[in-house]
XYZ file of C-alpha atoms in Angstrom:
610
model
C -27.480 -1.962 8.824
C -26.306 -4.306 5.705
C -27.050 -1.317 3.407
C -25.387 1.251 5.394
C -22.779 -1.115 4.393
C -23.417 -2.220 0.819
C -23.379 1.966 0.288
C -19.809 2.290 2.126
C -17.316 0.155 0.849
C -14.835 1.905 3.380
C -16.631 0.340 6.542
C -16.232 -3.406 4.641
C -12.643 -2.345 3.175
C -11.445 -2.213 6.822
C -13.268 -4.708 8.536
C -11.499 -7.197 6.303
C -7.906 -5.388 6.235
C -7.493 -4.373 9.921
C -7.938 -7.706 11.251
C -5.947 -8.822 7.828
C -2.224 -6.307 8.886
C -2.903 -7.827 12.198
C -2.983 -11.252 11.403
C 0.405 -10.333 9.019
C 2.117 -8.276 11.307
C 2.051 -10.543 14.540
C 3.336 -13.955 12.250
C 6.120 -12.030 10.223
C 4.029 -13.189 6.353
C 5.585 -10.103 4.988
C 8.522 -9.981 6.814
C 10.654 -9.000 3.756
C 8.331 -5.451 2.712
C 9.969 -4.677 5.721
C 13.326 -5.264 5.509
C 12.828 -2.583 1.589
C 12.290 0.464 4.562
C 14.315 -1.001 7.089
C 17.766 -1.098 4.794
C 17.366 2.287 4.191
C 17.067 3.529 6.803
C 19.899 1.121 8.339
C 21.955 2.730 5.675
C 20.977 6.042 5.996
C 21.879 6.042 10.218
C 25.386 4.310 9.054
C 26.264 7.608 7.062
C 25.483 9.532 10.627
C 27.401 7.338 12.451
C 31.267 6.953 13.498
C 32.363 4.493 14.513
C 34.612 3.144 17.264
C 37.241 4.057 17.392
C 38.839 1.488 19.818
C 38.368 -1.505 16.859
C 40.388 -2.774 14.801
C 40.240 -5.238 11.031
C 43.800 -7.080 10.360
C 42.310 -8.660 7.491
C 43.301 -12.023 5.171
C 42.908 -9.976 2.096
C 44.437 -11.145 -1.018
C 46.819 -9.221 -1.258
C 47.839 -10.790 1.983
C 47.505 -14.063 0.767
C 49.687 -13.822 -1.805
C 51.982 -11.664 -0.310
C 52.577 -14.445 2.031
C 53.651 -17.293 0.788
C 56.937 -15.817 0.179
C 57.140 -16.569 3.883
C 54.851 -19.486 4.610
C 53.935 -20.831 1.549
C 49.523 -21.477 0.714
C 47.150 -21.125 2.549
C 45.785 -22.797 5.124
C 49.023 -21.028 7.050
C 50.888 -22.545 10.044
C 48.838 -21.493 13.329
C 52.563 -20.675 14.562
C 52.131 -17.520 11.959
C 49.405 -16.693 14.267
C 50.487 -16.703 17.511
C 53.168 -14.287 16.551
C 51.022 -11.878 15.258
C 48.311 -12.288 19.068
C 52.626 -12.032 20.837
C 53.246 -8.526 18.491
C 49.846 -7.108 19.602
C 49.753 -8.233 23.091
C 53.546 -6.577 23.284
C 51.852 -3.405 21.509
C 49.104 -3.210 23.768
C 46.550 -4.676 22.029
C 43.368 -4.752 24.334
C 41.520 -7.680 23.138
C 42.416 -10.359 19.948
C 39.094 -11.406 18.496
C 39.200 -14.272 15.601
C 37.063 -14.896 13.097
C 38.836 -17.833 12.175
C 37.533 -21.480 13.030
C 40.375 -23.512 14.626
C 38.464 -26.897 14.844
C 41.691 -29.082 13.325
C 44.283 -29.519 14.193
C 47.397 -29.732 11.901
C 48.977 -33.174 11.391
C 51.472 -32.039 9.479
C 53.231 -29.333 11.662
C 52.443 -29.987 14.847
C 54.712 -27.913 16.569
C 53.398 -25.016 15.287
C 49.644 -25.793 16.744
C 51.620 -26.179 19.988
C 52.912 -23.302 19.773
C 49.785 -21.295 19.347
C 48.363 -23.454 21.892
C 51.306 -22.046 24.061
C 50.625 -18.077 23.316
C 46.997 -18.345 23.946
C 47.418 -20.424 26.930
C 49.574 -16.966 28.865
C 46.786 -15.060 27.099
C 43.643 -13.593 28.266
C 42.895 -11.087 26.072
C 42.753 -13.827 22.829
C 39.100 -14.866 21.697
C 38.514 -18.186 20.070
C 34.914 -18.506 17.930
C 32.387 -21.379 18.257
C 30.185 -22.631 15.289
C 27.305 -24.295 16.848
C 26.040 -27.098 13.195
C 23.294 -28.160 12.490
C 22.503 -31.648 12.110
C 20.535 -33.951 13.120
C 21.419 -36.505 16.169
C 24.258 -38.316 15.687
C 28.286 -39.109 15.080
C 30.056 -36.178 16.781
C 27.690 -35.059 18.930
C 28.868 -34.022 22.317
C 26.131 -33.707 25.918
C 26.668 -30.152 26.926
C 26.832 -31.276 30.427
C 30.438 -32.580 29.319
C 31.253 -29.591 27.245
C 35.116 -27.152 29.323
C 33.074 -24.804 31.735
C 35.959 -22.334 29.766
C 32.892 -22.341 26.746
C 30.204 -20.465 29.902
C 27.552 -22.466 28.951
C 23.960 -22.166 31.158
C 20.823 -24.225 31.337
C 17.936 -22.146 32.042
C 15.669 -23.474 34.744
C 13.656 -26.740 34.133
C 16.577 -27.118 30.619
C 17.111 -30.570 29.682
C 20.339 -32.589 31.229
C 20.756 -34.291 28.989
C 20.549 -32.144 25.813
C 23.083 -32.398 23.541
C 24.140 -30.876 19.826
C 27.222 -30.261 16.981
C 30.023 -27.943 17.401
C 33.437 -26.658 15.425
C 35.520 -26.036 18.476
C 39.096 -24.682 19.146
C 40.410 -27.949 19.254
C 44.276 -26.554 18.060
C 44.373 -24.840 21.474
C 43.865 -26.566 25.322
C 40.066 -26.306 25.975
C 41.906 -23.952 29.393
C 42.342 -20.990 26.310
C 38.551 -21.793 24.895
C 37.357 -17.807 25.447
C 35.332 -18.303 22.980
C 31.478 -17.636 21.760
C 29.572 -18.403 18.756
C 29.839 -16.644 15.899
C 26.864 -18.482 13.425
C 25.415 -16.294 10.594
C 21.978 -15.291 11.468
C 20.428 -14.589 8.352
C 17.013 -12.808 8.221
C 14.024 -14.553 5.714
C 15.778 -12.926 2.487
C 19.132 -14.129 3.700
C 20.873 -11.504 5.075
C 22.302 -10.418 7.952
C 20.651 -8.215 10.345
C 21.145 -9.223 13.131
C 23.621 -11.196 15.467
C 23.417 -13.499 18.457
C 24.343 -12.376 21.502
C 22.857 -15.528 23.332
C 22.689 -17.731 21.183
C 19.491 -20.803 22.487
C 21.229 -24.343 21.556
C 18.501 -25.949 22.132
C 16.885 -27.420 25.582
C 17.282 -24.932 27.394
C 20.857 -24.407 27.171
C 22.763 -21.332 25.841
C 25.934 -19.397 25.102
C 27.189 -15.746 24.486
C 28.237 -14.956 21.253
C 32.524 -14.496 20.400
C 31.219 -10.203 20.563
C 29.392 -10.579 23.891
C 31.995 -12.136 25.569
C 34.319 -10.551 24.804
C 32.337 -7.294 25.228
C 31.407 -8.873 28.617
C 34.417 -9.084 30.133
C 35.705 -5.241 28.982
C 32.271 -4.373 31.347
C 29.982 -3.714 28.940
C 26.409 -4.561 30.423
C 24.560 -7.267 28.155
C 20.272 -6.457 26.680
C 18.450 -9.002 28.202
C 17.934 -9.533 24.280
C 19.269 -12.885 22.480
C 19.547 -10.543 19.387
C 19.711 -7.316 18.223
C 19.419 -5.233 15.160
C 23.096 -4.361 14.586
C 23.280 -0.301 14.842
C 25.949 0.085 11.196
C 28.365 2.540 11.964
C 29.343 2.959 8.926
C 28.066 2.633 5.233
C 31.469 1.406 3.766
C 32.180 -1.774 3.400
C 35.080 -1.772 5.726
C 33.239 -0.527 8.187
C 35.623 -0.118 10.402
C 39.724 0.855 9.793
C 41.345 -2.467 8.419
C 44.795 -2.826 8.114
C 46.478 -5.938 5.659
C 47.124 -9.123 7.969
C 50.502 -9.399 5.697
C 51.561 -5.771 5.697
C 51.319 -6.234 9.568
C 53.099 -9.451 9.350
C 56.594 -7.642 7.546
C 56.941 -5.656 9.955
C 56.818 -8.212 12.363
C 59.493 -10.084 10.181
C 61.642 -7.503 9.854
C 61.212 -6.698 13.794
C 60.103 -3.563 12.977
C 56.842 -1.982 14.603
C 53.238 -0.989 12.547
C 53.379 2.186 11.849
C 54.748 2.782 15.551
C 54.937 1.079 18.553
C 51.587 2.578 19.784
C 49.258 1.835 16.879
C 47.678 -1.590 18.452
C 47.557 0.118 21.981
C 44.541 -0.453 23.454
C 42.383 -1.654 20.076
C 40.197 -4.554 20.283
C 41.725 -6.318 16.951
C 39.063 -8.766 15.135
C 41.494 -10.578 12.637
C 38.952 -12.686 10.154
C 39.689 -13.219 5.991
C 37.972 -11.075 2.968
C 39.690 -13.412 0.223
C 37.232 -14.712 -1.674
C 38.367 -18.549 -1.671
C 38.101 -18.250 2.321
C 34.076 -17.663 1.977
C 33.615 -15.796 4.376
C 31.492 -13.412 2.298
C 28.300 -12.179 3.926
C 25.124 -10.567 2.900
C 24.642 -7.084 5.202
C 22.087 -4.065 4.251
C 25.475 -2.373 3.281
C 26.076 -4.104 0.879
C 25.461 -7.912 -0.742
C 28.782 -8.776 -0.092
C 30.932 -7.686 3.539
C 33.297 -9.844 5.105
C 31.401 -11.675 7.697
C 34.439 -10.129 10.552
C 32.406 -6.404 9.934
C 29.323 -7.942 11.613
C 31.558 -9.216 14.408
C 33.115 -6.069 14.782
C 29.486 -4.113 13.953
C 28.387 -6.560 16.818
C 31.054 -5.761 19.516
C 30.460 -2.305 18.806
C 26.912 -2.133 19.900
C 27.185 -4.225 23.098
C 30.313 -1.771 24.303
C 29.166 1.518 23.262
C 25.394 0.270 23.986
C 23.658 1.741 20.824
C 22.317 -2.105 19.211
C 18.893 -1.676 18.284
C 15.790 -3.997 19.118
C 13.279 -5.767 17.709
C 9.518 -4.025 18.974
C 7.208 -6.899 20.845
C 5.086 -8.236 17.536
C 1.997 -7.568 19.634
C 3.432 -3.432 19.488
C 4.074 -4.013 15.231
C 0.612 -5.505 15.217
C -1.087 -2.843 16.950
C 0.646 -0.554 14.729
C -0.116 -2.154 11.348
C -4.046 -1.952 13.030
C -4.153 1.983 13.806
C -2.743 2.805 9.984
C -5.372 0.051 8.174
C -7.810 1.725 10.992
C -6.252 5.128 10.367
C -6.935 5.142 6.391
C -10.566 3.472 7.559
C -11.024 6.940 8.701
C -9.187 9.497 5.884
C -11.257 6.848 3.306
C -15.035 8.178 4.975
C -13.912 11.885 5.881
C -12.258 11.587 2.010
C -14.347 11.574 -1.184
C -12.014 12.604 -3.666
C -10.422 10.305 -5.548
C -7.034 12.519 -5.818
C -7.087 13.283 -1.909
C -7.608 10.560 -0.657
C -3.996 8.919 -2.258
C -3.325 12.542 -1.241
C -4.059 12.440 2.136
C -2.633 8.664 2.361
C 0.545 9.048 1.055
C 1.032 11.941 3.679
C -0.478 9.650 6.300
C 1.930 7.309 5.888
C 5.436 9.019 4.979
C 4.241 10.251 8.707
C 4.323 6.544 9.392
C 8.065 6.072 8.369
C 8.824 9.221 10.368
C 7.130 7.191 13.379
C 9.217 3.429 12.378
C 12.430 6.156 11.983
C 11.770 7.994 15.443
C 12.334 4.686 16.703
C 15.169 3.079 14.764
C 16.568 6.507 16.533
C 15.279 5.948 19.563
C 16.542 1.990 19.525
C 14.165 0.437 18.262
C 12.816 -1.246 15.293
C 9.240 -1.431 14.623
C 9.432 -2.081 10.295
C 6.957 -0.077 9.323
C 7.327 -2.234 5.283
C 4.375 -4.887 5.101
C 1.799 -1.949 6.741
C 3.187 0.232 4.745
C 1.786 -2.472 2.178
C -0.907 -3.021 3.318
C -2.097 0.274 3.655
C -1.299 0.443 -0.113
C -3.156 -2.562 -0.834
C -6.263 -0.879 1.430
C -5.943 2.837 -0.688
C -5.734 0.680 -4.484
C -8.735 -1.243 -3.129
C -10.686 0.988 -1.859
C -10.141 3.137 -4.914
C -10.646 0.556 -7.407
C -14.431 -0.505 -5.210
C -14.895 3.289 -5.916
C -14.392 2.693 -9.123
C -15.371 0.141 -9.437
C -19.314 1.979 -8.177
C -18.938 4.893 -10.623
C -19.637 2.842 -12.966
C -21.999 0.341 -12.248
C -23.724 3.335 -11.402
C -23.123 4.784 -14.219
C -24.272 2.319 -15.969
C -27.819 1.941 -14.478
C -28.093 5.953 -15.382
C -27.142 4.911 -18.557
C -30.237 2.626 -19.390
C -32.004 4.671 -16.500
C -32.701 7.722 -18.953
C -32.014 6.036 -22.241
C -35.843 5.596 -21.605
C -36.317 9.752 -21.292
C -33.169 10.910 -22.978
C -31.986 10.915 -26.328
C -28.843 8.718 -26.307
C -26.796 12.198 -27.222
C -27.323 13.423 -24.809
C -26.862 10.415 -22.250
C -23.857 9.617 -23.399
C -22.508 13.733 -22.188
C -24.780 13.094 -19.468
C -22.661 10.597 -18.319
C -18.951 12.863 -19.895
C -19.951 15.372 -17.294
C -20.371 12.815 -14.799
C -23.847 12.686 -13.866
C -25.045 10.178 -12.117
C -28.354 8.494 -10.483
C -27.448 10.188 -7.162
C -26.376 12.783 -8.229
C -30.074 12.776 -10.005
C -32.319 12.696 -6.868
C -34.724 15.712 -5.992
C -33.292 19.324 -7.320
C -35.630 22.306 -7.736
C -34.497 23.510 -11.775
C -36.661 25.902 -13.826
C -38.142 23.781 -16.871
C -40.685 24.111 -19.537
C -43.341 21.624 -19.523
C -44.706 19.909 -21.978
C -48.154 18.194 -22.015
C -50.094 16.117 -25.378
C -53.395 14.296 -25.889
C -54.196 13.171 -28.886
C -57.760 14.074 -29.486
C -60.694 11.328 -29.836
C -58.700 8.317 -29.293
C -62.237 6.931 -27.889
C -63.712 6.981 -30.856
C -60.238 5.846 -32.626
C -60.447 2.691 -29.826
C -64.539 2.076 -30.176
C -63.297 1.501 -34.528
C -60.551 -1.055 -33.936
C -59.240 -4.136 -32.413
C -56.846 -3.001 -28.881
C -54.080 -5.055 -31.157
C -54.906 -1.943 -33.879
C -55.181 0.080 -31.560
C -51.581 -0.390 -29.763
C -49.846 -1.241 -32.715
C -51.056 2.417 -33.687
C -50.538 4.290 -30.822
C -46.826 2.499 -29.877
C -45.597 4.221 -34.028
C -47.269 7.645 -32.974
C -45.965 7.605 -29.860
C -42.929 6.350 -31.197
C -42.520 8.959 -33.854
C -43.646 11.834 -30.999
C -40.528 10.758 -28.604
C -38.233 10.795 -31.780
C -39.403 14.451 -32.252
C -39.217 15.542 -28.688
C -35.255 13.731 -28.738
C -34.608 16.446 -31.674
C -35.033 18.944 -29.507
C -33.574 17.867 -26.709
C -36.141 17.556 -24.299
C -36.536 15.178 -21.478
C -39.106 12.324 -22.147
C -40.977 11.706 -18.424
C -43.738 9.085 -19.757
C -46.813 7.615 -20.974
C -50.073 8.832 -19.688
C -52.200 6.852 -21.356
C -52.072 8.298 -24.899
C -50.610 11.413 -23.218
C -47.116 12.533 -23.176
C -45.042 14.215 -21.095
C -42.319 16.033 -21.380
C -39.790 18.514 -20.043
C -36.768 20.803 -21.022
C -33.840 22.453 -18.772
C -33.236 19.552 -16.660
C -31.432 17.154 -16.637
C -29.336 19.622 -18.295
C -30.183 23.074 -18.104
C -30.314 25.149 -21.383
C -31.079 29.174 -22.077
C -33.629 28.088 -25.068
C -35.589 25.423 -23.078
C -38.972 27.486 -24.786
C -38.004 28.085 -27.599
C -37.188 23.998 -27.545
C -39.909 23.117 -26.438
C -42.262 25.639 -29.160
C -40.099 23.850 -31.572
C -40.554 20.071 -30.735
C -44.146 21.269 -30.117
C -44.890 23.145 -34.029
C -43.227 19.676 -35.399
C -45.153 17.197 -33.144
C -48.277 18.676 -35.676
C -46.512 17.824 -38.735
C -45.206 14.784 -37.616
C -49.609 14.615 -36.489
C -50.504 15.241 -39.936
C -48.063 12.976 -42.089
C -48.827 10.504 -39.134
C -53.006 11.062 -40.388
C -52.255 11.026 -43.977
C -50.032 7.685 -44.125
C -53.205 5.691 -41.788
C -56.306 8.251 -43.222
C -57.433 9.110 -40.169
C -58.513 12.060 -40.411
C -60.243 12.935 -37.003
C -56.756 12.265 -35.664
C -55.942 15.405 -33.644
C -53.772 16.712 -31.206
C -53.401 19.179 -27.947
C -50.524 20.754 -26.711
C -49.323 22.866 -23.381
C -46.436 23.988 -22.237
C -45.664 26.357 -19.390
C -42.222 27.602 -18.169
C -41.865 27.442 -14.299
C -40.052 26.236 -10.967
C -40.479 22.383 -10.260
C -38.715 20.104 -8.220
C -36.524 17.316 -10.502
C -35.325 14.507 -9.580
C -35.327 10.772 -8.831
C -38.428 9.452 -7.769
C -39.601 5.813 -6.987
C -38.207 3.099 -5.092
C -35.366 0.385 -4.931
C -36.934 -1.564 -7.424
C -38.074 0.893 -9.211
C -37.217 4.438 -10.313
C -38.072 6.586 -12.476
C -36.762 10.221 -13.352
C -39.625 13.031 -13.274
C -40.776 16.245 -12.888
C -42.983 18.239 -9.755
C -45.221 20.708 -8.743
C -48.027 23.303 -9.917
C -45.776 23.987 -13.035
C -46.433 20.446 -13.919
C -50.425 21.080 -13.025
C -50.548 23.859 -14.949
C -48.775 22.963 -18.096
C -51.801 20.030 -18.146
C -54.684 22.686 -17.312
C -52.803 24.866 -20.894
C -53.104 21.331 -22.939
C -57.088 20.957 -21.640
C -57.328 24.797 -23.075
C -56.500 24.162 -26.567
C -59.725 21.879 -26.991
C -61.447 24.372 -29.943
C -58.408 27.131 -29.394
C -55.948 25.884 -30.830
C -53.777 23.129 -31.481
C -50.763 24.325 -29.060
C -51.022 27.197 -25.948
C -48.002 28.190 -23.861
C -47.885 30.640 -20.566
C -47.203 34.146 -20.792
C -44.134 33.092 -18.588
C -43.088 30.729 -21.540
C -44.061 33.889 -24.186
C -41.864 35.693 -22.048
C -38.484 33.282 -21.773
C -38.221 33.339 -25.592
C -37.582 36.935 -25.291
C -37.552 39.486 -27.949
C -34.837 38.214 -30.626
C -37.734 34.923 -30.593
C -37.860 32.480 -33.556
C -41.801 32.219 -32.956
C -44.017 34.635 -33.374
C -47.392 34.303 -31.421
C -51.193 34.868 -31.535
C -52.670 35.816 -27.818
C -55.742 34.169 -26.826
C -56.159 36.303 -23.875
C -56.762 35.064 -20.300
C -58.285 31.526 -19.308
C -59.699 30.521 -15.893
C -58.366 26.635 -15.332
C -59.511 24.147 -12.700
C -57.235 24.911 -9.124
C -56.359 28.591 -10.674
C -57.800 31.321 -9.103
C -56.224 33.664 -11.474
C -56.924 33.569 -14.892
C -53.792 31.966 -17.198
C -53.080 34.470 -20.142
C -51.958 31.803 -23.177
C -50.489 32.317 -26.103
C -50.583 30.727 -30.054
C -46.793 30.090 -32.022
C -47.282 30.380 -35.280
């Protein structure tokens, strides 16, 4: 089992990445990578949408800050200004008014202005004010939830803590009877970008409170989702997501006693009053823009809740399962596709399909979040390719080492460049030309010299002859005592294999002559037999030891022909080898007729190359 696994890195890698992908997705460790895919999708969806025409933003922009100085001086303005604006909007038929401005501190220098604002809001059942929950340690300023005004509509879940308390910025400018309020806390993801909005703000201890857009939407008759938060479904890719008018322009019309545009401009509109002026510090980072005024998040959340077009994040276990399925699919793909280029192309198509699945789910109102899964999928393919490359590299190195024992180094390099590896050399039928060379009178030589001298002489001789075989493109098969076995035609096919083998044999006799003269062993002689035919060529052996060799009757016949050379010629070749040389041969031959050899019924015709 372990040996099978070692040969299949795809399985091992899948077994590693599968739980990793599920764990990472479940715990959200790579959640930021989900946003790399989610944000472009949110922008793409936003470009296809139209905002609810009922929503309108009144913006305290830089122009308003400057223009209002002639009426009320520098910011902060008296609350009576907002009171007058609320009266104007109500007089022109606005359906609801939501402030995205905090009124948590009373104006000690203009108490009458605060009183006017309170009076207007007490008379209005359509104006909503924000609450901000603060993160602070227990201590001064914290209030018990049970003691807060009922107009805030705080709720305690069964089993909640009646003694729980918290710290809030409440609309203290007006009396609690007018606190039609909800939270406006900015909900940032791990990367600091706001993509979500509270429906219910969990306050701790089993208590919760509606967000401001949820409170207004519920009062306007919309059903609220069961989820505590929604993923905002943006309705426009523009920085100003909703139709926006300048606060100063609206107030100028009011101050001059004229309707803004026309008397029906605000009729049935839901007006959000907020600030985009840089000095008022209500700029948020969103998928639409890194510097988007916070009132557009509120407006988008309200739009989503009013029309039921919000997005919900799928439970973590579904996302974890999807990530695991992606890695599993890549693992099966890797087992089926061995070629690197095809695997990368197929994996890319598979992951593109995963993106389309995410898009379809998002269009149906659910966020799957496949960015992290795709990252892990890409990492899986990368590591798989790396492992495959490493295995191929190691196999190539083993091939170089293995064939370096049998072949000329230049041939070995050519094999490596062609991509031939050890596994590719396992048993194939080829036409080969086999050469056997044996030393005559070797026994006499051994008797006349010590074993060490004989070994030195033999190594010298064999080394010279192997160099000849390599020089003529042959493959050294093995040494059999003092005999040499070599072949041509594998691992690289050759049309001139018979001629090359004969040329090698002729040079081997010349090398033998020089060796005899240099050593003074004049009785030293050799016989060489050559035969061409079909044989099985490949790696033979065990896991511990493999040899590249040739097996078959062709080998046996070449050995028998070498035995016929005694008292006839130094080199004899079969009729098949002679025929393989063709008519335009560079060798001439002397016919030695037919001879019977052991193991064959028919005679063997042999020739001596000259």
